Coordinates of C-alpha atoms and ligand atoms in Angstrom, one line a residue:
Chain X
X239 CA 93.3 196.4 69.5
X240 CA 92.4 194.2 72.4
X241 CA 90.5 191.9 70.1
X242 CA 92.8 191.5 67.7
X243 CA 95.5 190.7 70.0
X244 CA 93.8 188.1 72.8
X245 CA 93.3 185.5 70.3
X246 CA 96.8 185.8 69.3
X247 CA 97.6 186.0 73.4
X248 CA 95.6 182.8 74.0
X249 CA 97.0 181.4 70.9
X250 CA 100.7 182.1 72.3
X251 CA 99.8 180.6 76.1
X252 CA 98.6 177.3 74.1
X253 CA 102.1 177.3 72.4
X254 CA 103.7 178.0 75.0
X255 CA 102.1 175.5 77.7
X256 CA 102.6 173.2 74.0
X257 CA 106.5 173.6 74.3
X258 CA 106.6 173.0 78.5
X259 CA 105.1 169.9 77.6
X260 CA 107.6 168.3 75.5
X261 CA 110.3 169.9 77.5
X262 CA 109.2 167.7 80.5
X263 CA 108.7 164.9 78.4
X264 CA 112.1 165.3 77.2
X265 CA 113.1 165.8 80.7
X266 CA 111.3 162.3 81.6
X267 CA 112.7 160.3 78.7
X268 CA 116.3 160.9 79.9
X269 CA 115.3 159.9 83.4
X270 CA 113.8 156.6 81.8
X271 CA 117.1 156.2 79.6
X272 CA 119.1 157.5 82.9
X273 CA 117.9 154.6 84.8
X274 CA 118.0 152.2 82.3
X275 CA 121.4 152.3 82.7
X276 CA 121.5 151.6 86.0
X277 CA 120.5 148.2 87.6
X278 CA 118.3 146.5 88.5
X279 CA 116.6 145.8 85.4
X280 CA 113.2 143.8 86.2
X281 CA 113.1 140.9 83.3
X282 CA 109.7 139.8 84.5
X283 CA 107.8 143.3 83.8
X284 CA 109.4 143.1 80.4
X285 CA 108.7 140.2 79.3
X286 CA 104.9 141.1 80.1
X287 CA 105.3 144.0 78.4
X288 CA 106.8 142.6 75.5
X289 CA 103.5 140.5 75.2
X290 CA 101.4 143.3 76.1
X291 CA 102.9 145.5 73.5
X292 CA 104.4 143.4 70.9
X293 CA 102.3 140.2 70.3
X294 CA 99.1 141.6 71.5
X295 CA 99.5 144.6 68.8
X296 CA 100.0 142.2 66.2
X297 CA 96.4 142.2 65.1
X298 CA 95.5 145.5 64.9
X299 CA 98.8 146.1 63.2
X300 CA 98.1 143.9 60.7
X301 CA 94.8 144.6 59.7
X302 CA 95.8 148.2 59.3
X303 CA 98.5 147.3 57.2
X304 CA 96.7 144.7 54.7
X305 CA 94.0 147.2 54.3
X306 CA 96.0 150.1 53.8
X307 CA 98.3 147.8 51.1
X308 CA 95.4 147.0 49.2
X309 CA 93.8 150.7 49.2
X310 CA 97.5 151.6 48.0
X311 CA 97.7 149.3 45.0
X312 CA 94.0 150.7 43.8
X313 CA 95.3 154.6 44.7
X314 CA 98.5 153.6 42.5
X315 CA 97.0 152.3 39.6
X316 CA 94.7 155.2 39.1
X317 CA 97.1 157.6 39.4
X318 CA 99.5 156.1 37.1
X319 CA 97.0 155.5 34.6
X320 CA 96.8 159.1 33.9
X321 CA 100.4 159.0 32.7
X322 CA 100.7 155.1 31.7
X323 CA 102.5 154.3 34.7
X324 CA 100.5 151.1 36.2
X325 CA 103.7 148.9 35.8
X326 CA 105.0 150.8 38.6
X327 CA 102.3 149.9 41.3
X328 CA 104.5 146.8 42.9
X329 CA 107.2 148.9 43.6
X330 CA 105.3 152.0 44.8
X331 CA 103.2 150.0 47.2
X332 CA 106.4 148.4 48.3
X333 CA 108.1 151.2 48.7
X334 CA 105.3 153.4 50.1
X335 CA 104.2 150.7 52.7
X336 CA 108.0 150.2 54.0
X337 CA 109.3 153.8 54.1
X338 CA 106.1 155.5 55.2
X339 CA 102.4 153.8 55.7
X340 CA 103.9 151.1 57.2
X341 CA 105.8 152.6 60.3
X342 CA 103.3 155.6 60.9
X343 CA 100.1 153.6 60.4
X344 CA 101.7 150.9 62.8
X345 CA 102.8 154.0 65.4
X346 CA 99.5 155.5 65.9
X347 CA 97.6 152.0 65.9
X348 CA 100.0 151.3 68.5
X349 CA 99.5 154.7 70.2
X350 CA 95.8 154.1 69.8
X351 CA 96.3 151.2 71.9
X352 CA 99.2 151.3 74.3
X353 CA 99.7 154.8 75.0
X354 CA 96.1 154.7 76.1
X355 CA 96.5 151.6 78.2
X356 CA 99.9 152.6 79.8
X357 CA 98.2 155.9 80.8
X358 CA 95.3 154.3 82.2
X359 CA 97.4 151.5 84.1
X360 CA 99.9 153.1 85.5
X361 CA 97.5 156.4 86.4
X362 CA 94.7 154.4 88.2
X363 CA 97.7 153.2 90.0
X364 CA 99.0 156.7 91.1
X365 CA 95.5 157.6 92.3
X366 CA 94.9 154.1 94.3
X367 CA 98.5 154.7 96.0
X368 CA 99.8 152.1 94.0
X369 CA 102.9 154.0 93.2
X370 CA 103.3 155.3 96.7
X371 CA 103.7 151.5 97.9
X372 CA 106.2 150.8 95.4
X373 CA 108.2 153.5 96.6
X374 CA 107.6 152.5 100.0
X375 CA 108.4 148.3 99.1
X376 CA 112.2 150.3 98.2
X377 CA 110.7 149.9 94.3
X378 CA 111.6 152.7 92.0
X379 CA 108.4 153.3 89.8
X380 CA 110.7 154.7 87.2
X381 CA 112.8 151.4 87.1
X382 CA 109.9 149.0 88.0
X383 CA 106.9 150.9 85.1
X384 CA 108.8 152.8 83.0
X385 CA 111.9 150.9 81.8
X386 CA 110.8 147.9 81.3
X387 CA 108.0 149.4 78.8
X388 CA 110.1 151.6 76.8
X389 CA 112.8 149.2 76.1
X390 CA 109.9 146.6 75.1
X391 CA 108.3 149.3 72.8
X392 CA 111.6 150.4 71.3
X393 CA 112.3 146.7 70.5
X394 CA 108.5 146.0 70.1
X395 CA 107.5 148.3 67.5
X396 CA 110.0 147.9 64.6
X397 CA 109.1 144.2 64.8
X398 CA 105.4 145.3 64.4
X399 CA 106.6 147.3 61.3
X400 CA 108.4 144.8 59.4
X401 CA 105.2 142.5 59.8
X402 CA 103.3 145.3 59.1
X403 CA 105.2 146.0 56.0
X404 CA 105.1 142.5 54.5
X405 CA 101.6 142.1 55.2
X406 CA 100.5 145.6 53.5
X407 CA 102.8 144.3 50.2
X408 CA 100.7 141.4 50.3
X409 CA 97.5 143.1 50.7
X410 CA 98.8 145.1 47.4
X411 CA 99.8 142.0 46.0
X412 CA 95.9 140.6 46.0
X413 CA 94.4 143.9 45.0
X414 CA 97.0 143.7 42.2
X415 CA 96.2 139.9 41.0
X416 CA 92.9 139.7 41.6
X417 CA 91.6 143.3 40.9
X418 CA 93.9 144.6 38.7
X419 CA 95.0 141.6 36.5
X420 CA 98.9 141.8 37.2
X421 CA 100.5 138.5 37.0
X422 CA 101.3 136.7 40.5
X423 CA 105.2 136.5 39.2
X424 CA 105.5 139.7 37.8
X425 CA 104.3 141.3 40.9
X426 CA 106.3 139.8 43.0
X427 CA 109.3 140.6 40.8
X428 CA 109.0 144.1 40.5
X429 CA 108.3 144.4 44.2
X430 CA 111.9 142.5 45.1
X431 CA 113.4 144.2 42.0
X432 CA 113.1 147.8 43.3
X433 CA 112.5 147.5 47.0
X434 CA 116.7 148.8 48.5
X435 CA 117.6 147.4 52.3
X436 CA 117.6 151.3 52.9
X437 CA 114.0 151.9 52.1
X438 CA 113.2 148.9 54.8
X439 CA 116.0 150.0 56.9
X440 CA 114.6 153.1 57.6
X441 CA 110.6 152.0 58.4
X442 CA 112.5 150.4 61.4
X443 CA 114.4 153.2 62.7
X444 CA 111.6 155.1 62.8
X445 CA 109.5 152.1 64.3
X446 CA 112.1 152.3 67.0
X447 CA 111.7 156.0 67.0
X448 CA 107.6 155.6 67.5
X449 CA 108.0 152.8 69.7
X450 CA 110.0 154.7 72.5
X451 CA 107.7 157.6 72.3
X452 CA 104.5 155.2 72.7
X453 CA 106.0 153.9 76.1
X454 CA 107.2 157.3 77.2
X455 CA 104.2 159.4 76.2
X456 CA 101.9 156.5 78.2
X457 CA 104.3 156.2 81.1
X458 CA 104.6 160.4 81.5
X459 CA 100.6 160.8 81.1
X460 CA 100.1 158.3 83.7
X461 CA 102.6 158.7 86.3
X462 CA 101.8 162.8 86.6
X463 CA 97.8 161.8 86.3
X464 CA 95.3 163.8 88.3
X465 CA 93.3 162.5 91.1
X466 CA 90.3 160.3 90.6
X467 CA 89.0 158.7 87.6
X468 CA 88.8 162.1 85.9
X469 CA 92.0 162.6 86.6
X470 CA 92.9 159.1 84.7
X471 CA 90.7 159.4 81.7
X472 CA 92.7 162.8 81.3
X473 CA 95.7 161.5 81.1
X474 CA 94.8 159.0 78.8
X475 CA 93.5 161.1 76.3
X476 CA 96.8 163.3 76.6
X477 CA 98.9 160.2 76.4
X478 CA 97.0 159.1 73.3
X479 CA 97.1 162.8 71.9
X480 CA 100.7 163.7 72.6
X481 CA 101.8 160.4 71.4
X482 CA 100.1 160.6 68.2
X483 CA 101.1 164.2 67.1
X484 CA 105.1 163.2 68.7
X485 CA 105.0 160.4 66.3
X486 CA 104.1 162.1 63.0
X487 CA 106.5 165.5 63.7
X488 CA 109.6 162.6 64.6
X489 CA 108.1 161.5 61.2
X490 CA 108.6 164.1 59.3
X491 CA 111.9 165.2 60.8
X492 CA 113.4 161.6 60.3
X493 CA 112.1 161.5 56.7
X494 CA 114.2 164.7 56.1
X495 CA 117.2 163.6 57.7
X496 CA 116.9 160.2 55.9
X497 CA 116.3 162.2 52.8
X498 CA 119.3 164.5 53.3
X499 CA 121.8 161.2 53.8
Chain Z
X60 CA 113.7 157.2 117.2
X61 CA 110.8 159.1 114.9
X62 CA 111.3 162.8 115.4
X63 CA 108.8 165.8 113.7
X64 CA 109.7 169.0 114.8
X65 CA 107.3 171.9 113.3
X66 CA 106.2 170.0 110.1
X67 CA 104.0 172.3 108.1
X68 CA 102.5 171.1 105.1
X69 CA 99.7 173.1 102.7
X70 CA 98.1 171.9 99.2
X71 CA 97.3 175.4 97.5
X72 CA 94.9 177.2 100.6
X73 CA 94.4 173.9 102.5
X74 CA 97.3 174.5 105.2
X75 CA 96.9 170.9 106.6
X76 CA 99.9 170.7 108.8
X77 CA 100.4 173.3 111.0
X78 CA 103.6 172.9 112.6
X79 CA 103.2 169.7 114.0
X80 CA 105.9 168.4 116.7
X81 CA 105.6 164.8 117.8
X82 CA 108.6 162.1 119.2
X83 CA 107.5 158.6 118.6
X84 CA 110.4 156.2 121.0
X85 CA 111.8 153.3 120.5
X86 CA 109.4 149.9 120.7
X87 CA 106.5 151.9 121.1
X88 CA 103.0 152.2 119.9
X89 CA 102.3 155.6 119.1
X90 CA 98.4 156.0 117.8
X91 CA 96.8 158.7 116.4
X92 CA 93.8 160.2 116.3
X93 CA 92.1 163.3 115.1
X94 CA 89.1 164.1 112.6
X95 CA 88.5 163.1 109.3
X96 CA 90.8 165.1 107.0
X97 CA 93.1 166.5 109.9
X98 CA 96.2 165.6 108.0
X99 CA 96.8 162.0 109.8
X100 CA 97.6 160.1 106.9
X101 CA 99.7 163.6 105.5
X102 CA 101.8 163.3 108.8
X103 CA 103.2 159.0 108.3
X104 CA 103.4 159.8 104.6
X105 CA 105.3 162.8 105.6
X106 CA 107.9 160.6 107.5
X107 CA 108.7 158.0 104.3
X108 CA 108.9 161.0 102.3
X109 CA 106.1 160.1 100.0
X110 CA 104.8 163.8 100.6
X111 CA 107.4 166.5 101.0
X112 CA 106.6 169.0 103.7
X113 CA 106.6 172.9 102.9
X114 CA 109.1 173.3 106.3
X115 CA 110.2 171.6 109.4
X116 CA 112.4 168.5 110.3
X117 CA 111.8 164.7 110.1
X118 CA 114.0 162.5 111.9
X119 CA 114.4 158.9 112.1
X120 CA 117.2 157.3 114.5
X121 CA 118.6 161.5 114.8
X122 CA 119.5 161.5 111.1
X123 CA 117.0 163.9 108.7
X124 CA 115.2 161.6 106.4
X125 CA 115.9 163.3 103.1
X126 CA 119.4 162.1 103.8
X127 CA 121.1 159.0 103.2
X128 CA 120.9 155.9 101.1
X129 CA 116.8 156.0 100.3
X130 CA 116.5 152.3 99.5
X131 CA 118.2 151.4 102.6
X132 CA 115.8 154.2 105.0
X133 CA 113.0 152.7 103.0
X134 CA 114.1 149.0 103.7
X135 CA 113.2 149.7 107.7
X136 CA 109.8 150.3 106.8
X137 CA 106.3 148.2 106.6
X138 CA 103.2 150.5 105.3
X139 CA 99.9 149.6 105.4
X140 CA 98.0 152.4 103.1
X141 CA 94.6 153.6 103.9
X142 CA 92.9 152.6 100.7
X143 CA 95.2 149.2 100.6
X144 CA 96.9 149.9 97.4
X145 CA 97.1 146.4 96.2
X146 CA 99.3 145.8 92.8
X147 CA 95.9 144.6 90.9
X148 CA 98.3 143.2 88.5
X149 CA 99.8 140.6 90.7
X150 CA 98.1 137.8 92.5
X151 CA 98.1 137.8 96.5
X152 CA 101.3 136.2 97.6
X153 CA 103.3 137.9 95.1
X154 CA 101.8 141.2 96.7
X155 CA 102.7 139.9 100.2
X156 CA 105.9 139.0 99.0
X157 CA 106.9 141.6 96.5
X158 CA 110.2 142.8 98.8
X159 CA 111.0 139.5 99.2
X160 CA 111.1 138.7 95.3
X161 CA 113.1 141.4 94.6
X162 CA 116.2 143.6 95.6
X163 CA 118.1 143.4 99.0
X164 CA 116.3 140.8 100.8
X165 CA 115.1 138.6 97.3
X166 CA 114.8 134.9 98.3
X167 CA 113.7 131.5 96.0
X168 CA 110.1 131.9 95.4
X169 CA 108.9 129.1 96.7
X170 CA 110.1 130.5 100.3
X171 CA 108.8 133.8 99.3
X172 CA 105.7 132.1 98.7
X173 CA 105.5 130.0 101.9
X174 CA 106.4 133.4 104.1
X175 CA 103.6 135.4 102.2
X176 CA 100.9 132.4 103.4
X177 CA 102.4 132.6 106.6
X178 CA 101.8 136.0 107.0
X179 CA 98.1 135.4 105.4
X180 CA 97.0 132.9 107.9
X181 CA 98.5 135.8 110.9
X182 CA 96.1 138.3 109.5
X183 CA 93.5 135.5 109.1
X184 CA 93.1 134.5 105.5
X185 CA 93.2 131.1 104.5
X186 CA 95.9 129.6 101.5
X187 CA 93.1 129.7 98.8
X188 CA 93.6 133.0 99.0
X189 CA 97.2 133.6 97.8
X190 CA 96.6 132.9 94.2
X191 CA 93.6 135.3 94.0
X192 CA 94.0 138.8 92.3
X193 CA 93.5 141.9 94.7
X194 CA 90.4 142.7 92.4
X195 CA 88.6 139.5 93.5
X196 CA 88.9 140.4 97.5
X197 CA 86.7 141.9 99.4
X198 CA 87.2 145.5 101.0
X199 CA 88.2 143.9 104.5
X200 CA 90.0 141.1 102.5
X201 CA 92.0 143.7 100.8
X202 CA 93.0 145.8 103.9
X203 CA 94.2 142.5 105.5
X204 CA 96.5 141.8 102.6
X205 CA 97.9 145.3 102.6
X206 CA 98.7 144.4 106.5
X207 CA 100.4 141.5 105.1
X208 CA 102.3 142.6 103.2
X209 CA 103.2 145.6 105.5
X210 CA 104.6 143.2 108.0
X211 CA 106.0 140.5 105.5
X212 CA 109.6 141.5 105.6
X213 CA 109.1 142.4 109.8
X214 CA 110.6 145.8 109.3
X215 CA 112.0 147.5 112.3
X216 CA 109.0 150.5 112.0
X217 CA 105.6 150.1 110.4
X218 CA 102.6 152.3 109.7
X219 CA 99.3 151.6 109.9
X220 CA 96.5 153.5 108.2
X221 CA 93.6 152.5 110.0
X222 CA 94.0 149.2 109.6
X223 CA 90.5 148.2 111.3
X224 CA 88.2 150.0 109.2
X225 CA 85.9 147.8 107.1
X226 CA 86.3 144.7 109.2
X227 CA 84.0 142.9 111.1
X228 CA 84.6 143.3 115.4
X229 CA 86.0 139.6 115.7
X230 CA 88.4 140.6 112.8
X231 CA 89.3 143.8 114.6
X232 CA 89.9 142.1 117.2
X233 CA 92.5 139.6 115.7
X234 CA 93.9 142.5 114.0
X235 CA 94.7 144.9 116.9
X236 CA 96.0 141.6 119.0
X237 CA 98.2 141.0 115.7
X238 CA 99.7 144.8 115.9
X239 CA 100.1 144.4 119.7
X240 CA 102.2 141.1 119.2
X241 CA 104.6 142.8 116.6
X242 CA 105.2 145.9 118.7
X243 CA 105.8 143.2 121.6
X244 CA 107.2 140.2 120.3
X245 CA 109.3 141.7 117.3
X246 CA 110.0 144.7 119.1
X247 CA 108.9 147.3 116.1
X248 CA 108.1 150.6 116.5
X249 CA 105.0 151.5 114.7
X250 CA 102.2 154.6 114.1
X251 CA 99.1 153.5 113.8
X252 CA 96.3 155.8 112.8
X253 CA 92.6 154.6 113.9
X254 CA 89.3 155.9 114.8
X255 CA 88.3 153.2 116.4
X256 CA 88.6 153.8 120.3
X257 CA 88.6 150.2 120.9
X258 CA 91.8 149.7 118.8
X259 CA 93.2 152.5 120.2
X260 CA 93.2 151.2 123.9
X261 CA 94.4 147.6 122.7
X262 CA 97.2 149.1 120.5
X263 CA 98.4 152.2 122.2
X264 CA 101.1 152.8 124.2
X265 CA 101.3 156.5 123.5
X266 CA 98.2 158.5 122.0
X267 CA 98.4 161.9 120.0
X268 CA 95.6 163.8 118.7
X269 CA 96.1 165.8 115.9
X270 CA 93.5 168.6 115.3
X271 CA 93.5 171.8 113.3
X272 CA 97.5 171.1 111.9
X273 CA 98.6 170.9 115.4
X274 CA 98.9 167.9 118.1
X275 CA 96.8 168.8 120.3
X276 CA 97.3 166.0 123.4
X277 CA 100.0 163.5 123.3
X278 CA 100.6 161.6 126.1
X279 CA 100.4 157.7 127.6
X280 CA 97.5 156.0 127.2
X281 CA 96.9 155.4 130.8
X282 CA 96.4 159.0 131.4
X283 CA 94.1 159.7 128.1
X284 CA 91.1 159.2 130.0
X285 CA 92.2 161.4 133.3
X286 CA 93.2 164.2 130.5
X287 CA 91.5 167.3 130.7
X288 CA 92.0 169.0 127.7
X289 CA 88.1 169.4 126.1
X290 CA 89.3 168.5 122.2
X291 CA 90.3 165.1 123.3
X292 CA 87.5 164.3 125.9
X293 CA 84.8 165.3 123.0
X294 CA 86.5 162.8 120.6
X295 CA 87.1 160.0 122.9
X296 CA 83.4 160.2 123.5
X297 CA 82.5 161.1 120.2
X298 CA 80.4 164.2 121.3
X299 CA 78.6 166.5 118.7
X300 CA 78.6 169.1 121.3
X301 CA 82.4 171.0 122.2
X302 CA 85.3 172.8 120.8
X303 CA 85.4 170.4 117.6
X304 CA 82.7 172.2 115.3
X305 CA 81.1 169.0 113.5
X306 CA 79.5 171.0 110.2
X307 CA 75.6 170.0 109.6
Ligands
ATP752 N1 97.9 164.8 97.3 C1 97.0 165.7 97.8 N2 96.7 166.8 97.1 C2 95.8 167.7 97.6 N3 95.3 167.6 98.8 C3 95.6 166.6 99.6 C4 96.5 165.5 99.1 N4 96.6 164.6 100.1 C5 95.8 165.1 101.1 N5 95.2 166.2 100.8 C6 94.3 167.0 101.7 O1 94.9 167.0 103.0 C7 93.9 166.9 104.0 C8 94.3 165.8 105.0 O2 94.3 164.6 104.3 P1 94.6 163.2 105.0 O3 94.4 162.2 104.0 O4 95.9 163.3 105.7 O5 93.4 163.2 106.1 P2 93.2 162.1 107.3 O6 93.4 162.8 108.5 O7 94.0 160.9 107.0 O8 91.6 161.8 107.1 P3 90.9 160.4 107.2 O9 90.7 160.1 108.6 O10 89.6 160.7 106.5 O11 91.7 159.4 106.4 C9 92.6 166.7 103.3 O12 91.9 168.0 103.3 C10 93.0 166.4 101.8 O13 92.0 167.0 101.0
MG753 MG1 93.7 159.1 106.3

């Protein structure tokens, strides 16, 4: 009996320990929002943050995004082949890239990136007493780390989608001209023709949505990071992990709310 | 004006304070000593409330520390950390002069900047050094930018975490004149926590040794060496042989 059960046992403790875990990030996100609210608000830490996160991301975002385009087009045009649909692969791409590839690709390449780096920043200052001083220079870490990264990621990411997005149409756009003989105008027109403001709309929500998480997952990791190096490369693995899986469930449960609008 | 009465303070089995009790007066030097992983830094992290003591009572000027307006208790106070703990993502002078860039007492940065090479040349660095990072210093270089910026924004109390270790004996020597002069001259109250019994009779006013959670001597310098008690005698003269076991 004991066998069958202690795999279900361990299985519940992981589940469990699972749902503590977003609970305190929860908890820490309306701390970070919390103090948001109150001043002072340090411009300088955003502004390198906005860098850090925004402009820095740009390449990795877009190279996801024109390959993924282009790999989208090919998918498309096989798929509708079998039912002599290869008119539609503007607008799928399109559509595709903007609702769906575009913001989720973008959120875990900026997970990838930033959460990692966040984690490992801000915990290699916990363990060097970094964080201490602050507190003791009358610095709140929460104000001074946290804000200022999760209001530049918020703002940050859906900025890195919308690039993201028209850079992954255009990636489509050569596949489609080049490798699959549409004409340049046609393309173009079906992709305009069929793309709503919604369907773009709603890749930046959830940009928004990704972006906050990113800074909030990195920030959490790093400011409850063990001690020592281990400690760090811990938490930047969880911050990288957490962020990741975080993104694609909000993904999932804004597509359905979107959906049921 | 800095009160502990009965601080205890355990991580999981380690019980590293033990009910320490310890009155640090006005304008005074209070030093302390003690072993290697007594619980010395524990005890001045204790007091800022960076570490949160299991039981007892921390008082500064009669009022409990957990009390109050935080950023105003915090504004009275200088720390210089054992390890440094340097912002590597800010250059010198902005370290030096990070309270002075910012909140309460935030002043044009160029006189931000000319205070934090003030306070550079006091602890003996020259101006080149302002606009290096933290990661380009030295280990001695380092600590004497943490004093810096510990004393930048001349707080009423400051703590120093052996702030002599990893220097050479001239630079000691400047620095333990340098903590002399504040407690003098500005009239601060400090806690300063060596193991170097050379900084400890040029800083010192008062002396307490803590040992196994407890202080175990406290009393005025001038009667340290007179003091029988056999903990103290075996670390002033750094003994292997005596109460302290040393483990081989
Ligand atoms: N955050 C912490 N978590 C767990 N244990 C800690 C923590 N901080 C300190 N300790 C433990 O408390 C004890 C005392 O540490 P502390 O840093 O106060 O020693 P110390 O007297 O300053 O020693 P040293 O002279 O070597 O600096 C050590 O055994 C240390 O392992
Ligand atoms: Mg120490």
């Amino acid at each position: 009996m004991s066998a069958v059960l202690s795999p279900l046992a361990a299985l519940g403790r992981t589940v469990l320990a699972i749902l503590a875990y977003v609970g305190r990030i929860a908890l820490f996100a309306i701390e970070a929002v919390s103090h948001l609210l109150r001043p002072p608000f340090y411009w300088r830490e955003f502004g390198n943050a906005l860098i850090q996160i925004g402009w820095l991301s740009l390449p990795v975002v877009g190279m996801t995004a024109l390959f993924t385009g282009g790999a989208l087009a090919l998918q498309i045009y096989d798929g509708g082949a079998r039912f002599q649909a290869e008119f539609a692969v503007p607008s799928i791409v399109a559509i595709g890239m903007v609702r769906e590839l575009g913001p989720v690709l973008g959120g875990l390449m900026v997970a990838a990136r930033v959460a990692s780096s966040i984690a490992a920043e801000i915990g290699t200052m916990k363990v060097t007493e970094q964080i201490d001083a602050l507190v003791t220079l009358s610095t709140h870490p929460m104000k001074y780390l946290t804000v200022p990264r999760m209001v530049a990621a918020t703002l940050a990411v859906p900025v890195l989608v919308g690039v993201g997005d028209s850079i992954g149409i255009f990636g489509g756009y050569l596949v489609g001209v080049n490798r699959l003989d549409f004409n340049a105008a046609a393309y173009l027109k079906n992709t305009v023709d069929f793309l709503e403001l919604w369907d773009v709309v709603s890749g930046l929500i959830k940009g928004a949505v990704f972006g906050f998480i990113v800074a909030i997952c990195g920030c959490f990791f790093g400011m409850n990071s063990g001690r020592g190096a281990q400690g760090v490369g811990r938490a930047t693995k969880a911050a990288v992990v957490a962020a990741s899986v975080m993104i694609l469930a909000a993904n999932y449960m804004l597509t359905e709310v979107f959906f049921a609008a | 004006m800095i009160t502990l009465t009965d601080v205890h303070k355990s991580f999981g089995n380690n019980h590293v304070l033990r009910g320490v009790t310890l009155h640090v007066p006005k304008g005074q030097s209070m030093v302390i000593i003690g072993g290697s992983g007594t619980g010395k830094s524990v005890t001045i992290k204790s007091v800022l409330g960076l570490v949160e003591p299991d039981k007892g009572q921390i008082e500064v000027d009669g009022r409990d520390v957990h009390q109050g307006d935080r950023d105003a208790f915090l504004a009275r106070f200088g720390m210089l950390f054992q390890g440094g703990a340097l912002f590597d993502s800010l250059p010198v002078w902005q370290n030096v002069a990070f309270r002075l860039l910012r909140g309460a007492l935030k002043r044009p940065r160029p006189e931000a900047r000319e205070i934090a090479i003030e306070k550079l040349r006091r602890v003996g660095l020259k101006p080149e050094t302002a606009d290096l990072f933290p990661a380009e210093l030295s280990g001695g270089m380092q600590k004497r930018v943490g004093l810096a910026r510990a004393i930048a924004a001349e707080p009423e109390i400051i703590f120093f975490d052996e702030p002599t270790t990893g220097l050479d004996p001239i630079m000691s020597g400047v620095i333990n004149e340098l903590i002399r002069e504040i407690v003098t001259e500005m009239g601060a109250t400090t806690m300063t926590i060596t193991h170097d019994m050379t900084s400890v009779r040029t800083i010192a006013d008062r002396v307490a040794m803590l040992h196994d959670g407890v202080i175990q001597w406290e009393g005025p310098i001038g009667e340290m060496d007179a003091a029988d008690d056999p903990y103290l005698q075996q670390f002033i003269h750094g003994r292997a042989e005596g109460p302290i076991e040393a483990v081989r």
